[in-house]
Amino acid sequence: MSDVCLVLEGTFPYVRGGVSSWVYNLVRSLPNIEFSVLLISAERDEARTYKYPIPDNITGIQEIYLHEYRETRRVKKRHRQRWELIERLYDELWDGRLDSFDAFARLFANDPEGSIDWREFFFSKRSWSILERLYKKHETENSFIDYFWTWRFTHLPLYNVFATQVPRARVYHTISTGYAGLLGALAKIRNGAPLILTEHGIYTNERKIEIISSEWIFEESYGRGVRGGGASFFKQWWINLFGFMSRVTYQYSDEIITLYSGNQLLQLEDGAPPAKLSIIPNGISVEAFSGFKCAFPKEPGALYIGFVGRVVPIKDVKTFVKAVKIVKDRLPNVKALILGPTDEDEAYHQECRILTRMLSLDDVITFTGPINVKEYYPGLDVVVLTSVSEAQPLVILEAHTQGVPCVATDVGACSEMLYGRTDEDRALGKSGLVTNLASPQDTADAICTILSNPEMARKMGQAGKKRTELFYNETDLNFKYFDLYRHYMNVVIGR
């Protein structure tokens, strides 16, 4: 039995960056905690390789594949009462209730041979009759064939999650709602251990955006009986599915953590109990950024603007380029560096290059490609983010370790990171300026305000450095998780 079982979906150890890096750093920072990993993937891929070395305190990794029919020994048993429970749960979900969820979660617990196997669940007469009843209840004008295949495609992943035999642990920690959150709730119900949820982004909101903009989900131009409106019948089906998994995760979690207050408001809107909510932002190792010197030759008297990030549409590099043009017209001695990889979206990269050339900025803007950013921050006068979507950008923390003020769009936690979240934090003063999205003018005005006021820039840099040391120190924030783990592990031991 591990101390903490991390329940993950599509991340560590096969994917780099983001949540994966967070998981890796958390595990490494708590060597006295024994972790196990439950990893949910879409399907089996033998060609995949680990992108991280596995720390010694990870005792095992169990993988679950959502779109896979498991080979199990077929057991001929009558399951009348179990089918009645399934029908009752469907009726409750239709009414927005979860009264029978505990009992349903235990269908597969510790008795995989006695539960309903996938052949019976998907191909039996009882399954067909339930499907017919649900179709009539929905009162949809969409074809039954489309209804059937949507039901099949949405229920196979659910079946595989419910059929997972969860390893025992003293505490379960899921890093999202969705399938991972659902599995975490099942683990809590079956094994009687506490469940912690950390949401970096709001999973349900992210999936909703993807679903509404998707082209692979079938749409009819007509249909009725769609709850919530605004999306076609089958898109709303998928939205409701992820909403169901979110409600389950929130209901069964003992702690619900996110990175910043904006996310917390979304959690409340989605039904998370206020008493369970807390904020633990991502942190940074301040020491890891100390001792570096500027690695690029600086022109005497020039002011350097840095954009740190991938050259991709979500970072809105074009707004940055346009803003630099406006700044250049006001402050002729500026230079701009776009610091980050350019190969993820080559077409967009070329569009940014063309825009740079059209605005006669070839001698002002440099695309560096991949570099060690630690060697560039000491030479920058301001760091700029023009992203259209962020959670809690690490770039701001990195710049602040070097005392560099920032300009950032008003997305995610950027406002909190530059202006402060708590009264104590805000008392430090601003460490940069927040701008409107997709506004070259607003971005340029903020850049010029900082570059034209050296004393303001110095004070902002000092405030950022202090803010990072006090409120975003990785060691302190990881210790908060250690305290949480220790508390709930003691709760289990004390039972």
GROMACS .gro file of C-alpha atoms in nm:
model
  495
    1MET     CA    1   0.000   0.000   0.000
    2SER     CA    2   0.140   0.339  -0.101
    3ASP     CA    3   0.101   0.655   0.102
    4VAL     CA    4  -0.045   0.853  -0.188
    5CYS     CA    5  -0.191   0.728  -0.514
    6LEU     CA    6  -0.181   0.995  -0.786
    7VAL     CA    7  -0.470   0.955  -1.033
    8LEU     CA    8  -0.367   1.110  -1.366
    9GLU     CA    9  -0.516   1.146  -1.711
   10GLY     CA   10  -0.297   1.172  -2.020
   11THR     CA   11   0.004   1.325  -1.845
   12PHE     CA   12   0.308   1.202  -1.649
   13PRO     CA   13   0.524   1.013  -1.733
   14TYR     CA   14   0.451   1.005  -2.109
   15VAL     CA   15   0.395   1.378  -2.176
   16ARG     CA   16   0.633   1.666  -2.104
   17GLY     CA   17   0.551   2.001  -1.946
   18GLY     CA   18   0.251   2.144  -1.767
   19VAL     CA   19   0.084   1.908  -1.523
   20SER     CA   20   0.348   1.640  -1.588
   21SER     CA   21   0.629   1.869  -1.471
   22TRP     CA   22   0.423   1.964  -1.167
   23VAL     CA   23   0.372   1.597  -1.076
   24TYR     CA   24   0.739   1.515  -1.126
   25ASN     CA   25   0.855   1.808  -0.912
   26LEU     CA   26   0.602   1.732  -0.638
   27VAL     CA   27   0.707   1.367  -0.610
   28ARG     CA   28   1.078   1.453  -0.610
   29SER     CA   29   1.030   1.719  -0.343
   30LEU     CA   30   0.867   1.473  -0.100
   31PRO     CA   31   1.112   1.179  -0.086
   32ASN     CA   32   0.964   1.046   0.239
   33ILE     CA   33   0.622   0.993   0.081
   34GLU     CA   34   0.566   0.671  -0.115
   35PHE     CA   35   0.362   0.737  -0.428
   36SER     CA   36   0.186   0.509  -0.672
   37VAL     CA   37   0.038   0.623  -1.004
   38LEU     CA   38  -0.292   0.537  -1.172
   39LEU     CA   39  -0.261   0.667  -1.529
   40ILE     CA   40  -0.558   0.690  -1.763
   41SER     CA   41  -0.481   0.693  -2.137
   42ALA     CA   42  -0.709   0.690  -2.440
   43GLU     CA   43  -0.564   0.367  -2.579
   44ARG     CA   44  -0.263   0.138  -2.556
   45ASP     CA   45   0.046   0.256  -2.743
   46GLU     CA   46   0.349   0.031  -2.720
   47ALA     CA   47   0.566   0.290  -2.896
   48ARG     CA   48   0.531   0.544  -2.616
   49THR     CA   49   0.827   0.606  -2.391
   50TYR     CA   50   0.864   0.776  -2.054
   51LYS     CA   51   0.958   1.142  -2.082
   52TYR     CA   52   1.073   1.157  -1.719
   53PRO     CA   53   1.294   0.931  -1.506
   54ILE     CA   54   1.077   0.760  -1.248
   55PRO     CA   55   1.170   0.879  -0.895
   56ASP     CA   56   1.260   0.609  -0.643
   57ASN     CA   57   0.959   0.695  -0.424
   58ILE     CA   58   0.712   0.594  -0.696
   59THR     CA   59   0.640   0.232  -0.612
   60GLY     CA   60   0.429   0.142  -0.915
   61ILE     CA   61   0.244   0.269  -1.224
   62GLN     CA   62  -0.087   0.112  -1.330
   63GLU     CA   63  -0.235   0.210  -1.665
   64ILE     CA   64  -0.600   0.212  -1.770
   65TYR     CA   65  -0.708   0.243  -2.134
   66LEU     CA   66  -1.043   0.408  -2.201
   67HIS     CA   67  -1.112   0.269  -2.548
   68GLU     CA   68  -1.019  -0.093  -2.498
   69TYR     CA   69  -1.236  -0.404  -2.460
   70ARG     CA   70  -1.075  -0.601  -2.181
   71GLU     CA   71  -1.029  -0.975  -2.212
   72THR     CA   72  -1.203  -1.126  -1.911
   73ARG     CA   73  -1.339  -1.466  -1.826
   74ARG     CA   74  -1.710  -1.465  -1.897
   75VAL     CA   75  -1.916  -1.565  -1.596
   76LYS     CA   76  -2.276  -1.677  -1.638
   77LYS     CA   77  -2.465  -1.516  -1.355
   78ARG     CA   78  -2.802  -1.354  -1.319
   79HIS     CA   79  -2.774  -0.985  -1.248
   80ARG     CA   80  -3.135  -0.871  -1.219
   81GLN     CA   81  -3.071  -0.657  -0.910
   82ARG     CA   82  -2.761  -0.503  -1.066
   83TRP     CA   83  -2.948  -0.407  -1.381
   84GLU     CA   84  -3.219  -0.252  -1.166
   85LEU     CA   85  -2.951  -0.045  -0.993
   86ILE     CA   86  -2.815   0.069  -1.330
   87GLU     CA   87  -3.162   0.176  -1.443
   88ARG     CA   88  -3.220   0.360  -1.115
   89LEU     CA   89  -2.890   0.549  -1.153
   90TYR     CA   90  -2.983   0.656  -1.508
   91ASP     CA   91  -3.314   0.794  -1.378
   92GLU     CA   92  -3.138   0.981  -1.098
   93LEU     CA   93  -2.881   1.131  -1.334
   94TRP     CA   94  -3.166   1.254  -1.552
   95ASP     CA   95  -3.292   1.444  -1.247
   96GLY     CA   96  -2.945   1.566  -1.149
   97ARG     CA   97  -2.911   1.333  -0.847
   98LEU     CA   98  -2.642   1.084  -0.739
   99ASP     CA   99  -2.831   0.891  -0.467
  100SER     CA  100  -2.737   0.544  -0.598
  101PHE     CA  101  -2.381   0.627  -0.700
  102ASP     CA  102  -2.218   0.469  -0.394
  103ALA     CA  103  -2.394   0.140  -0.456
  104PHE     CA  104  -2.318   0.150  -0.827
  105ALA     CA  105  -1.949   0.224  -0.757
  106ARG     CA  106  -1.926  -0.096  -0.558
  107LEU     CA  107  -2.063  -0.315  -0.839
  108PHE     CA  108  -1.712  -0.390  -0.962
  109ALA     CA  109  -1.525  -0.353  -0.633
  110ASN     CA  110  -1.304  -0.650  -0.544
  111ASP     CA  111  -1.528  -0.883  -0.744
  112PRO     CA  112  -1.459  -0.837  -1.115
  113GLU     CA  113  -1.585  -1.187  -1.197
  114GLY     CA  114  -1.912  -1.130  -1.019
  115SER     CA  115  -1.986  -0.795  -1.178
  116ILE     CA  116  -2.151  -0.735  -1.514
  117ASP     CA  117  -1.883  -0.791  -1.777
  118TRP     CA  118  -1.850  -0.579  -2.088
  119ARG     CA  119  -2.021  -0.831  -2.319
  120GLU     CA  120  -2.332  -0.824  -2.106
  121PHE     CA  121  -2.316  -0.449  -2.052
  122PHE     CA  122  -2.294  -0.365  -2.423
  123PHE     CA  123  -2.457  -0.659  -2.604
  124SER     CA  124  -2.729  -0.806  -2.382
  125LYS     CA  125  -3.105  -0.778  -2.434
  126ARG     CA  126  -3.133  -0.595  -2.102
  127SER     CA  127  -2.882  -0.337  -2.217
  128TRP     CA  128  -3.074  -0.290  -2.541
  129SER     CA  129  -3.405  -0.240  -2.360
  130ILE     CA  130  -3.248   0.026  -2.134
  131LEU     CA  131  -3.109   0.202  -2.439
  132GLU     CA  132  -3.451   0.202  -2.608
  133ARG     CA  133  -3.613   0.349  -2.296
  134LEU     CA  134  -3.350   0.623  -2.268
  135TYR     CA  135  -3.397   0.713  -2.635
  136LYS     CA  136  -3.771   0.757  -2.585
  137LYS     CA  137  -3.715   0.954  -2.264
  138HIS     CA  138  -3.488   1.199  -2.443
  139GLU     CA  139  -3.765   1.275  -2.696
  140THR     CA  140  -3.509   1.346  -2.962
  141GLU     CA  141  -3.568   1.361  -3.337
  142ASN     CA  142  -3.211   1.243  -3.397
  143SER     CA  143  -3.183   0.896  -3.543
  144PHE     CA  144  -3.160   0.596  -3.312
  145ILE     CA  145  -2.846   0.480  -3.497
  146ASP     CA  146  -2.663   0.801  -3.406
  147TYR     CA  147  -2.800   0.776  -3.051
  148PHE     CA  148  -2.683   0.416  -3.021
  149TRP     CA  149  -2.329   0.481  -3.134
  150THR     CA  150  -2.295   0.791  -2.914
  151TRP     CA  151  -2.412   0.584  -2.618
  152ARG     CA  152  -2.160   0.311  -2.702
  153PHE     CA  153  -1.872   0.554  -2.754
  154THR     CA  154  -1.937   0.746  -2.431
  155HIS     CA  155  -2.000   0.437  -2.218
  156LEU     CA  156  -1.698   0.224  -2.306
  157PRO     CA  157  -1.458   0.465  -2.128
  158LEU     CA  158  -1.696   0.482  -1.832
  159TYR     CA  159  -1.714   0.103  -1.814
  160ASN     CA  160  -1.335   0.074  -1.818
  161VAL     CA  161  -1.302   0.327  -1.537
  162PHE     CA  162  -1.564   0.150  -1.322
  163ALA     CA  163  -1.407  -0.190  -1.394
  164THR     CA  164  -1.060  -0.078  -1.277
  165GLN     CA  165  -0.934  -0.257  -0.969
  166VAL     CA  166  -0.788   0.033  -0.778
  167PRO     CA  167  -0.468  -0.026  -0.576
  168ARG     CA  168  -0.496   0.047  -0.207
  169ALA     CA  169  -0.346   0.370  -0.075
  170ARG     CA  170  -0.378   0.582   0.237
  171VAL     CA  171  -0.469   0.890   0.030
  172TYR     CA  172  -0.584   0.937  -0.330
  173HIS     CA  173  -0.490   1.256  -0.515
  174THR     CA  174  -0.643   1.330  -0.855
  175ILE     CA  175  -0.509   1.614  -1.068
  176SER     CA  176  -0.832   1.680  -1.257
  177THR     CA  177  -1.199   1.595  -1.260
  178GLY     CA  178  -1.303   1.401  -1.573
  179TYR     CA  179  -1.216   1.032  -1.590
  180ALA     CA  180  -0.933   1.072  -1.336
  181GLY     CA  181  -1.163   1.244  -1.090
  182LEU     CA  182  -1.428   0.976  -1.140
  183LEU     CA  183  -1.171   0.704  -1.072
  184GLY     CA  184  -1.054   0.892  -0.763
  185ALA     CA  185  -1.411   0.900  -0.632
  186LEU     CA  186  -1.445   0.525  -0.694
  187ALA     CA  187  -1.119   0.466  -0.505
  188LYS     CA  188  -1.249   0.662  -0.208
  189ILE     CA  189  -1.581   0.475  -0.200
  190ARG     CA  190  -1.429   0.129  -0.238
  191ASN     CA  191  -1.125   0.165  -0.015
  192GLY     CA  192  -1.246   0.421   0.238
  193ALA     CA  193  -0.948   0.654   0.190
  194PRO     CA  194  -0.954   1.035   0.160
  195LEU     CA  195  -0.955   1.203  -0.181
  196ILE     CA  196  -0.773   1.527  -0.270
  197LEU     CA  197  -0.844   1.711  -0.597
  198THR     CA  198  -0.608   1.965  -0.753
  199GLU     CA  199  -0.737   2.142  -1.065
  200HIS     CA  200  -0.481   2.338  -1.264
  201GLY     CA  201  -0.734   2.431  -1.531
  202ILE     CA  202  -1.108   2.373  -1.495
  203TYR     CA  203  -1.141   2.043  -1.681
  204THR     CA  204  -1.514   2.070  -1.752
  205ASN     CA  205  -1.479   2.419  -1.895
  206GLU     CA  206  -1.187   2.315  -2.116
  207ARG     CA  207  -1.377   2.012  -2.249
  208LYS     CA  208  -1.686   2.225  -2.315
  209ILE     CA  209  -1.484   2.463  -2.532
  210GLU     CA  210  -1.336   2.169  -2.724
  211ILE     CA  211  -1.675   2.003  -2.772
  212ILE     CA  212  -1.854   2.315  -2.897
  213SER     CA  213  -1.578   2.383  -3.152
  214SER     CA  214  -1.536   2.018  -3.254
  215GLU     CA  215  -1.630   1.884  -3.597
  216TRP     CA  216  -1.619   1.511  -3.519
  217ILE     CA  217  -1.935   1.509  -3.305
  218PHE     CA  218  -2.241   1.453  -3.524
  219GLU     CA  219  -2.486   1.742  -3.546
  220GLU     CA  220  -2.841   1.768  -3.677
  221SER     CA  221  -3.003   2.095  -3.760
  222TYR     CA  222  -3.308   1.998  -3.557
  223GLY     CA  223  -3.382   1.826  -3.230
  224ARG     CA  224  -3.555   1.889  -2.902
  225GLY     CA  225  -3.518   1.772  -2.547
  226VAL     CA  226  -3.165   1.910  -2.516
  227ARG     CA  227  -3.106   2.033  -2.166
  228GLY     CA  228  -2.908   2.353  -2.125
  229GLY     CA  229  -2.944   2.472  -2.486
  230GLY     CA  230  -2.675   2.633  -2.696
  231ALA     CA  231  -2.532   2.308  -2.833
  232SER     CA  232  -2.662   2.030  -3.055
  233PHE     CA  233  -2.812   1.720  -2.894
  234PHE     CA  234  -2.497   1.507  -2.918
  235LYS     CA  235  -2.259   1.787  -2.820
  236GLN     CA  236  -2.477   1.856  -2.518
  237TRP     CA  237  -2.459   1.483  -2.438
  238TRP     CA  238  -2.080   1.504  -2.417
  239ILE     CA  239  -2.095   1.827  -2.214
  240ASN     CA  240  -2.336   1.663  -1.969
  241LEU     CA  241  -2.105   1.361  -1.940
  242PHE     CA  242  -1.811   1.572  -1.827
  243GLY     CA  243  -2.041   1.772  -1.602
  244PHE     CA  244  -2.149   1.447  -1.435
  245MET     CA  245  -1.788   1.345  -1.370
  246SER     CA  246  -1.713   1.690  -1.230
  247ARG     CA  247  -2.007   1.675  -0.988
  248VAL     CA  248  -1.902   1.330  -0.870
  249THR     CA  249  -1.543   1.443  -0.811
  250TYR     CA  250  -1.648   1.753  -0.621
  251GLN     CA  251  -1.896   1.559  -0.407
  252TYR     CA  252  -1.649   1.291  -0.298
  253SER     CA  253  -1.333   1.503  -0.262
  254ASP     CA  254  -1.223   1.596   0.088
  255GLU     CA  255  -1.012   1.884  -0.040
  256ILE     CA  256  -1.060   2.082  -0.364
  257ILE     CA  257  -0.753   2.286  -0.458
  258THR     CA  258  -0.686   2.515  -0.751
  259LEU     CA  259  -0.417   2.765  -0.850
  260TYR     CA  260  -0.596   3.099  -0.826
  261SER     CA  261  -0.922   3.266  -0.724
  262GLY     CA  262  -1.061   3.292  -1.079
  263ASN     CA  263  -1.062   2.914  -1.107
  264GLN     CA  264  -1.220   2.889  -0.764
  265LEU     CA  265  -1.517   3.094  -0.882
  266LEU     CA  266  -1.567   2.851  -1.171
  267GLN     CA  267  -1.552   2.558  -0.929
  268LEU     CA  268  -1.824   2.719  -0.718
  269GLU     CA  269  -2.038   2.771  -1.028
  270ASP     CA  270  -1.999   2.402  -1.110
  271GLY     CA  271  -2.123   2.299  -0.766
  272ALA     CA  272  -1.806   2.255  -0.559
  273PRO     CA  273  -1.885   2.287  -0.184
  274PRO     CA  274  -1.729   2.615  -0.058
  275ALA     CA  275  -1.601   2.455   0.264
  276LYS     CA  276  -1.375   2.221   0.066
  277LEU     CA  277  -1.207   2.490  -0.146
  278SER     CA  278  -0.854   2.625  -0.110
  279ILE     CA  279  -0.581   2.779  -0.325
  280ILE     CA  280  -0.226   2.649  -0.357
  281PRO     CA  281  -0.055   2.822  -0.651
  282ASN     CA  282   0.224   2.665  -0.850
  283GLY     CA  283   0.565   2.763  -0.724
  284ILE     CA  284   0.915   2.806  -0.854
  285SER     CA  285   1.261   2.726  -0.724
  286VAL     CA  286   1.406   3.072  -0.670
  287GLU     CA  287   1.750   2.922  -0.615
  288ALA     CA  288   1.742   2.752  -0.956
  289PHE     CA  289   1.737   3.096  -1.124
  290SER     CA  290   2.011   3.257  -0.920
  291GLY     CA  291   2.368   3.315  -1.033
  292PHE     CA  292   2.302   3.354  -1.407
  293LYS     CA  293   2.444   3.631  -1.622
  294CYS     CA  294   2.314   3.775  -1.947
  295ALA     CA  295   2.408   3.539  -2.231
  296PHE     CA  296   2.349   3.771  -2.528
  297PRO     CA  297   2.544   4.080  -2.637
  298LYS     CA  298   2.353   4.399  -2.554
  299GLU     CA  299   2.372   4.713  -2.760
  300PRO     CA  300   2.470   5.019  -2.551
  301GLY     CA  301   2.162   5.222  -2.453
  302ALA     CA  302   1.913   4.972  -2.592
  303LEU     CA  303   1.605   4.862  -2.395
  304TYR     CA  304   1.518   4.494  -2.425
  305ILE     CA  305   1.165   4.353  -2.439
  306GLY     CA  306   1.134   3.978  -2.393
  307PHE     CA  307   0.855   3.746  -2.505
  308VAL     CA  308   0.906   3.402  -2.351
  309GLY     CA  309   0.699   3.116  -2.490
  310ARG     CA  310   0.615   2.892  -2.782
  311VAL     CA  311   0.537   3.060  -3.113
  312VAL     CA  312   0.179   2.931  -3.139
  313PRO     CA  313  -0.162   3.101  -3.183
  314ILE     CA  314  -0.269   3.066  -2.819
  315LYS     CA  315   0.028   3.286  -2.721
  316ASP     CA  316  -0.089   3.552  -2.972
  317VAL     CA  317   0.261   3.639  -3.089
  318LYS     CA  318   0.116   3.861  -3.362
  319THR     CA  319  -0.025   4.101  -3.103
  320PHE     CA  320   0.323   4.118  -2.948
  321VAL     CA  321   0.483   4.196  -3.286
  322LYS     CA  322   0.228   4.472  -3.355
  323ALA     CA  323   0.283   4.615  -3.007
  324VAL     CA  324   0.660   4.627  -3.065
  325LYS     CA  325   0.597   4.836  -3.378
  326ILE     CA  326   0.403   5.093  -3.173
  327VAL     CA  327   0.671   5.095  -2.902
  328LYS     CA  328   0.947   5.136  -3.162
  329ASP     CA  329   0.777   5.446  -3.300
  330ARG     CA  330   0.784   5.600  -2.949
  331LEU     CA  331   1.111   5.459  -2.816
  332PRO     CA  332   1.353   5.407  -3.107
  333ASN     CA  333   1.617   5.237  -2.889
  334VAL     CA  334   1.412   4.920  -2.817
  335LYS     CA  335   1.499   4.564  -2.912
  336ALA     CA  336   1.268   4.263  -2.878
  337LEU     CA  337   1.350   3.897  -2.830
  338ILE     CA  338   1.100   3.617  -2.895
  339LEU     CA  339   1.247   3.343  -2.677
  340GLY     CA  340   1.107   2.998  -2.740
  341PRO     CA  341   1.057   2.710  -2.984
  342THR     CA  342   0.915   2.786  -3.328
  343ASP     CA  343   0.861   2.435  -3.465
  344GLU     CA  344   0.528   2.344  -3.301
  345ASP     CA  345   0.322   2.537  -3.558
  346GLU     CA  346   0.551   2.618  -3.848
  347ALA     CA  347   0.277   2.788  -4.051
  348TYR     CA  348   0.200   3.030  -3.766
  349HIS     CA  349   0.572   3.089  -3.712
  350GLN     CA  350   0.612   3.190  -4.077
  351GLU     CA  351   0.310   3.422  -4.051
  352CYS     CA  352   0.477   3.594  -3.755
  353ARG     CA  353   0.800   3.628  -3.954
  354ILE     CA  354   0.613   3.778  -4.248
  355LEU     CA  355   0.433   4.024  -4.019
  356THR     CA  356   0.767   4.124  -3.868
  357ARG     CA  357   0.904   4.191  -4.214
  358MET     CA  358   0.592   4.383  -4.325
  359LEU     CA  359   0.625   4.612  -4.022
  360SER     CA  360   0.996   4.671  -4.096
  361LEU     CA  361   1.099   4.513  -3.765
  362ASP     CA  362   1.360   4.265  -3.889
  363ASP     CA  363   1.637   4.467  -3.720
  364VAL     CA  364   1.431   4.500  -3.399
  365ILE     CA  365   1.281   4.156  -3.334
  366THR     CA  366   1.490   3.839  -3.302
  367PHE     CA  367   1.339   3.490  -3.301
  368THR     CA  368   1.588   3.291  -3.095
  369GLY     CA  369   1.432   2.945  -3.107
  370PRO     CA  370   1.489   2.715  -2.807
  371ILE     CA  371   1.733   2.863  -2.556
  372ASN     CA  372   1.812   2.850  -2.186
  373VAL     CA  373   1.585   3.131  -2.066
  374LYS     CA  374   1.770   3.150  -1.735
  375GLU     CA  375   2.058   3.312  -1.924
  376TYR     CA  376   1.833   3.571  -2.092
  377TYR     CA  377   1.618   3.709  -1.809
  378PRO     CA  378   1.909   3.907  -1.654
  379GLY     CA  379   1.940   4.108  -1.977
  380LEU     CA  380   1.572   4.197  -2.017
  381ASP     CA  381   1.405   4.522  -1.910
  382VAL     CA  382   1.048   4.393  -1.934
  383VAL     CA  383   0.884   4.058  -2.010
  384VAL     CA  384   0.557   4.050  -2.207
  385LEU     CA  385   0.282   3.788  -2.233
  386THR     CA  386   0.003   3.837  -2.487
  387SER     CA  387  -0.160   3.495  -2.441
  388VAL     CA  388  -0.533   3.449  -2.502
  389SER     CA  389  -0.542   3.168  -2.245
  390GLU     CA  390  -0.326   3.085  -1.943
  391ALA     CA  391  -0.372   2.929  -1.602
  392GLN     CA  392  -0.078   3.044  -1.392
  393PRO     CA  393   0.209   3.124  -1.630
  394LEU     CA  394   0.549   3.019  -1.502
  395VAL     CA  395   0.710   3.287  -1.718
  396ILE     CA  396   0.596   3.560  -1.479
  397LEU     CA  397   0.752   3.381  -1.182
  398GLU     CA  398   1.074   3.323  -1.376
  399ALA     CA  399   1.100   3.690  -1.467
  400HIS     CA  400   1.024   3.794  -1.110
  401THR     CA  401   1.310   3.586  -0.969
  402GLN     CA  402   1.538   3.820  -1.167
  403GLY     CA  403   1.351   4.135  -1.068
  404VAL     CA  404   1.213   4.191  -1.418
  405PRO     CA  405   0.869   4.360  -1.437
  406CYS     CA  406   0.602   4.205  -1.661
  407VAL     CA  407   0.319   4.305  -1.892
  408ALA     CA  408   0.050   4.036  -1.929
  409THR     CA  409  -0.298   3.997  -2.068
  410ASP     CA  410  -0.581   3.964  -1.817
  411VAL     CA  411  -0.612   3.586  -1.833
  412GLY     CA  412  -0.587   3.317  -1.568
  413ALA     CA  413  -0.388   3.418  -1.262
  414CYS     CA  414  -0.193   3.699  -1.432
  415SER     CA  415  -0.371   3.978  -1.246
  416GLU     CA  416  -0.311   3.809  -0.909
  417MET     CA  417   0.053   3.746  -0.994
  418LEU     CA  418   0.119   4.110  -1.087
  419TYR     CA  419  -0.110   4.294  -0.842
  420GLY     CA  420  -0.134   4.046  -0.553
  421ARG     CA  421  -0.405   3.809  -0.429
  422THR     CA  422  -0.428   3.871  -0.054
  423ASP     CA  423  -0.403   4.200   0.138
  424GLU     CA  424  -0.047   4.110   0.242
  425ASP     CA  425   0.040   4.029  -0.117
  426ARG     CA  426  -0.114   4.349  -0.259
  427ALA     CA  427   0.075   4.555   0.000
  428LEU     CA  428   0.397   4.470  -0.186
  429GLY     CA  429   0.281   4.681  -0.480
  430LYS     CA  430   0.245   4.605  -0.850
  431SER     CA  431   0.509   4.396  -1.022
  432GLY     CA  432   0.383   4.475  -1.371
  433LEU     CA  433   0.076   4.582  -1.568
  434VAL     CA  434  -0.226   4.390  -1.696
  435THR     CA  435  -0.367   4.455  -2.044
  436ASN     CA  436  -0.668   4.366  -2.254
  437LEU     CA  437  -0.659   4.063  -2.483
  438ALA     CA  438  -0.558   4.102  -2.848
  439SER     CA  439  -0.481   4.473  -2.804
  440PRO     CA  440  -0.148   4.584  -2.951
  441GLN     CA  441  -0.219   4.941  -2.841
  442ASP     CA  442  -0.292   4.848  -2.480
  443THR     CA  443   0.015   4.622  -2.472
  444ALA     CA  444   0.238   4.891  -2.620
  445ASP     CA  445   0.109   5.153  -2.376
  446ALA     CA  446   0.194   4.927  -2.081
  447ILE     CA  447   0.542   4.849  -2.218
  448CYS     CA  448   0.615   5.218  -2.274
  449THR     CA  449   0.491   5.309  -1.927
  450ILE     CA  450   0.743   5.072  -1.770
  451LEU     CA  451   1.037   5.143  -2.003
  452SER     CA  452   0.989   5.522  -1.974
  453ASN     CA  453   0.991   5.514  -1.594
  454PRO     CA  454   1.311   5.348  -1.465
  455GLU     CA  455   1.222   5.408  -1.101
  456MET     CA  456   0.877   5.252  -1.147
  457ALA     CA  457   1.035   4.957  -1.328
  458ARG     CA  458   1.285   4.911  -1.043
  459LYS     CA  459   1.013   4.913  -0.777
  460MET     CA  460   0.800   4.671  -0.982
  461GLY     CA  461   1.099   4.438  -1.018
  462GLN     CA  462   1.161   4.447  -0.643
  463ALA     CA  463   0.793   4.381  -0.570
  464GLY     CA  464   0.794   4.085  -0.809
  465LYS     CA  465   1.103   3.936  -0.652
  466LYS     CA  466   0.962   3.970  -0.302
  467ARG     CA  467   0.620   3.838  -0.410
  468THR     CA  468   0.778   3.527  -0.561
  469GLU     CA  469   0.993   3.461  -0.255
  470LEU     CA  470   0.701   3.501  -0.012
  471PHE     CA  471   0.406   3.351  -0.198
  472TYR     CA  472   0.537   3.134  -0.484
  473ASN     CA  473   0.836   2.957  -0.331
  474GLU     CA  474   0.818   2.600  -0.459
  475THR     CA  475   0.956   2.449  -0.138
  476ASP     CA  476   0.693   2.620   0.078
  477LEU     CA  477   0.407   2.524  -0.155
  478ASN     CA  478   0.515   2.160  -0.181
  479PHE     CA  479   0.528   2.150   0.199
  480LYS     CA  480   0.161   2.248   0.202
  481TYR     CA  481   0.089   1.926   0.013
  482PHE     CA  482   0.310   1.736   0.255
  483ASP     CA  483   0.100   1.874   0.541
  484LEU     CA  484  -0.220   1.773   0.363
  485TYR     CA  485  -0.091   1.422   0.296
  486ARG     CA  486   0.030   1.383   0.653
  487HIS     CA  487  -0.305   1.504   0.791
  488TYR     CA  488  -0.514   1.261   0.586
  489MET     CA  489  -0.271   0.973   0.633
  490ASN     CA  490  -0.309   1.022   1.009
  491VAL     CA  491  -0.686   1.026   0.968
  492VAL     CA  492  -0.670   0.684   0.801
  493ILE     CA  493  -0.429   0.545   1.060
  494GLY     CA  494  -0.650   0.675   1.341
  495ARG     CA  495  -0.957   0.489   1.222
   0.00000   0.00000   0.00000
